Tab-separated table of C-alpha atoms in Angstrom:
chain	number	residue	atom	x	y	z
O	1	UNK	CA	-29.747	12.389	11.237
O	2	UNK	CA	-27.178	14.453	9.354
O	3	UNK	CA	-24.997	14.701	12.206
O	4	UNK	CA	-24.856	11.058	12.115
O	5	UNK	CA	-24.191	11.140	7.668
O	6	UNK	CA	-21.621	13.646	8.773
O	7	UNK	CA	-19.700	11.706	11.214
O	8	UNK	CA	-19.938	8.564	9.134
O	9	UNK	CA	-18.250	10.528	6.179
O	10	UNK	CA	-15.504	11.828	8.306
O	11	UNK	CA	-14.721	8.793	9.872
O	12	UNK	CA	-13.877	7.535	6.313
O	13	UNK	CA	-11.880	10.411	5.211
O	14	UNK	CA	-9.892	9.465	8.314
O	15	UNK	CA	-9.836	5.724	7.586
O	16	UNK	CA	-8.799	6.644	3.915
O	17	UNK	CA	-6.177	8.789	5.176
O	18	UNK	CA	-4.563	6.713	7.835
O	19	UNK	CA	-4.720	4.037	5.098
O	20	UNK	CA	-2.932	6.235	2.155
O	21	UNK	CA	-0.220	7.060	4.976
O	22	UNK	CA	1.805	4.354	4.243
O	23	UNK	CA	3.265	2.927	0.660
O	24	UNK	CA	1.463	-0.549	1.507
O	25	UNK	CA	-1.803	1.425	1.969
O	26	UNK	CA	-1.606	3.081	-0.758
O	27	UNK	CA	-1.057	-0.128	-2.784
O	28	UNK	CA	-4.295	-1.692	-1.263
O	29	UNK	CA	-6.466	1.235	-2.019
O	30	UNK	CA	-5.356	1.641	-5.567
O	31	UNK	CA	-5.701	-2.133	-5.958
O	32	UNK	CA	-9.182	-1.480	-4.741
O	33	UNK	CA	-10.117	1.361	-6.371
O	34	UNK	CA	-8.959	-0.605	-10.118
O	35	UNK	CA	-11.177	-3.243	-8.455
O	36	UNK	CA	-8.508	-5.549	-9.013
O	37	UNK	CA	-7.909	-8.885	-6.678
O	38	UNK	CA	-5.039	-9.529	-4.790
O	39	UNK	CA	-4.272	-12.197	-6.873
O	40	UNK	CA	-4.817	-10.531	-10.029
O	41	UNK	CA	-2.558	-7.910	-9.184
O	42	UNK	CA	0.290	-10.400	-7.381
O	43	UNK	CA	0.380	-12.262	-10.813
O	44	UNK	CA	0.903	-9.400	-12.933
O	45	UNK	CA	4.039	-8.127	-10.464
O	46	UNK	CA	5.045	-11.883	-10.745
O	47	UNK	CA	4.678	-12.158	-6.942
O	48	UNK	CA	2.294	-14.737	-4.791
O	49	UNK	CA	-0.992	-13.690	-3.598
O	50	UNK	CA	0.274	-14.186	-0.110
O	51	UNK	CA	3.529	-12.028	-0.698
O	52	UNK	CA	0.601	-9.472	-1.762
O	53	UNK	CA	-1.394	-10.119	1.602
O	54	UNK	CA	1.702	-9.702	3.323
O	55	UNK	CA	2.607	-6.556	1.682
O	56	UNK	CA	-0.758	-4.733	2.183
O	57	UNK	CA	-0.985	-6.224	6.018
O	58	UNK	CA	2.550	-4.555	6.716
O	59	UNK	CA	3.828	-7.917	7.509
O	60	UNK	CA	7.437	-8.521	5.810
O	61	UNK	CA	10.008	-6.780	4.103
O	62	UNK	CA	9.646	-6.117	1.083
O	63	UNK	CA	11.951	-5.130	-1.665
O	64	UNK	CA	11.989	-1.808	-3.616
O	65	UNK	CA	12.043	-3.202	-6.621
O	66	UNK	CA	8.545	-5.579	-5.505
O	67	UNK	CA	6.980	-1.962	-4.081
O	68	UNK	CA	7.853	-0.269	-7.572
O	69	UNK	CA	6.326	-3.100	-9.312
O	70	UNK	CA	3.179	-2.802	-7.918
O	71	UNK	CA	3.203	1.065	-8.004
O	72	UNK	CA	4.210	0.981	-11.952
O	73	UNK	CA	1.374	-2.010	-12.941
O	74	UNK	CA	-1.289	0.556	-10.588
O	75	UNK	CA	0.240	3.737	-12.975
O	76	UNK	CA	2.130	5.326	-10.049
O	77	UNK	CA	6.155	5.839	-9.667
O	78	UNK	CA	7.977	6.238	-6.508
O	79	UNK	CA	10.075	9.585	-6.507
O	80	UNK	CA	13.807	9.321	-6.347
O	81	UNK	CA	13.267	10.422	-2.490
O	82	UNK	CA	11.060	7.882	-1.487
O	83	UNK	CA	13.514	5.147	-2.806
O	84	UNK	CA	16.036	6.254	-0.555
O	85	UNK	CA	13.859	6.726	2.382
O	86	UNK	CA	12.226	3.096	1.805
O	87	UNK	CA	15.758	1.496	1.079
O	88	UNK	CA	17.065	3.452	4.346
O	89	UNK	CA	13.980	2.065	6.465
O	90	UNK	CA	14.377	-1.762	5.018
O	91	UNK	CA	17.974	-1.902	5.888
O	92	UNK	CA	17.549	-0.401	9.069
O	93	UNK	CA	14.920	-2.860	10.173
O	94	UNK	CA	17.432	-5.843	9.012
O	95	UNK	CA	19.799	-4.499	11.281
O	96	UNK	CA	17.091	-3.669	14.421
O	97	UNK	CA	16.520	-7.466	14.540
C-alpha cells in the first residue's frame, strides 16, 4: 500500500515538473494554484480566453510582451535572460516555417 502512495506522489512531482519546464506551464500552474479561470486571468492580461488556451496548450506564438503580462498579473517577472532567450526562440520559429 505505501509503495503504491509513494509512486502516486512521485509521479506528480514528475508531472509538476515536466509541467513547470516550460514558461506556458508555468503560467497554467500558477493560474491554478491562484485558482483563477482561464478566462479570468485572459481578461485581466486583456487577451481572449482562447489566446489563453492556446498559450497554456503550447499552440501559437506568442508575444513577450502577452507572456510578461501574464507572469506580472500571477506576481512573477521574466529575467532580462529569459527575454532574450524567448524573443530568440519566437523569431527563430517565424523563420523555421
Amino acid at each position: 500500500m505505501l509503495q503504491k502512495e509513494l509512486e502516486q506522489v512521485l509521479n506528480k512531482v514528475i508531472e509538476t515538473t515536466n509541467e513547470l519546464s516550460t514558461i506556458r506551464g508555468f503560467i497554467r500552474n500558477r493560474r491554478k494554484y491562484r485558482n483563477l479561470k482561464q478566462g479570468d486571468l485572459a481578461e485581466l492580461a486583456g487577451i481572449t480566453q482562447r489566446t489563453l488556451n492556446d498559450i497554456e496548450l503550447e499552440k501559437g506564438n506568442p508575444s513577450y510582451a502577452t507572456i510578461e503580462k501574464l507572469l506580472d498579473i500571477l506576481g512573477y517577472k521574466l529575467t532580462p535572460i529569459l527575454k532574450t532567450n524567448y524573443e530568440f526562440k519566437r523569431q527563430s520559429s517565424r523563420i523555421s516555417r
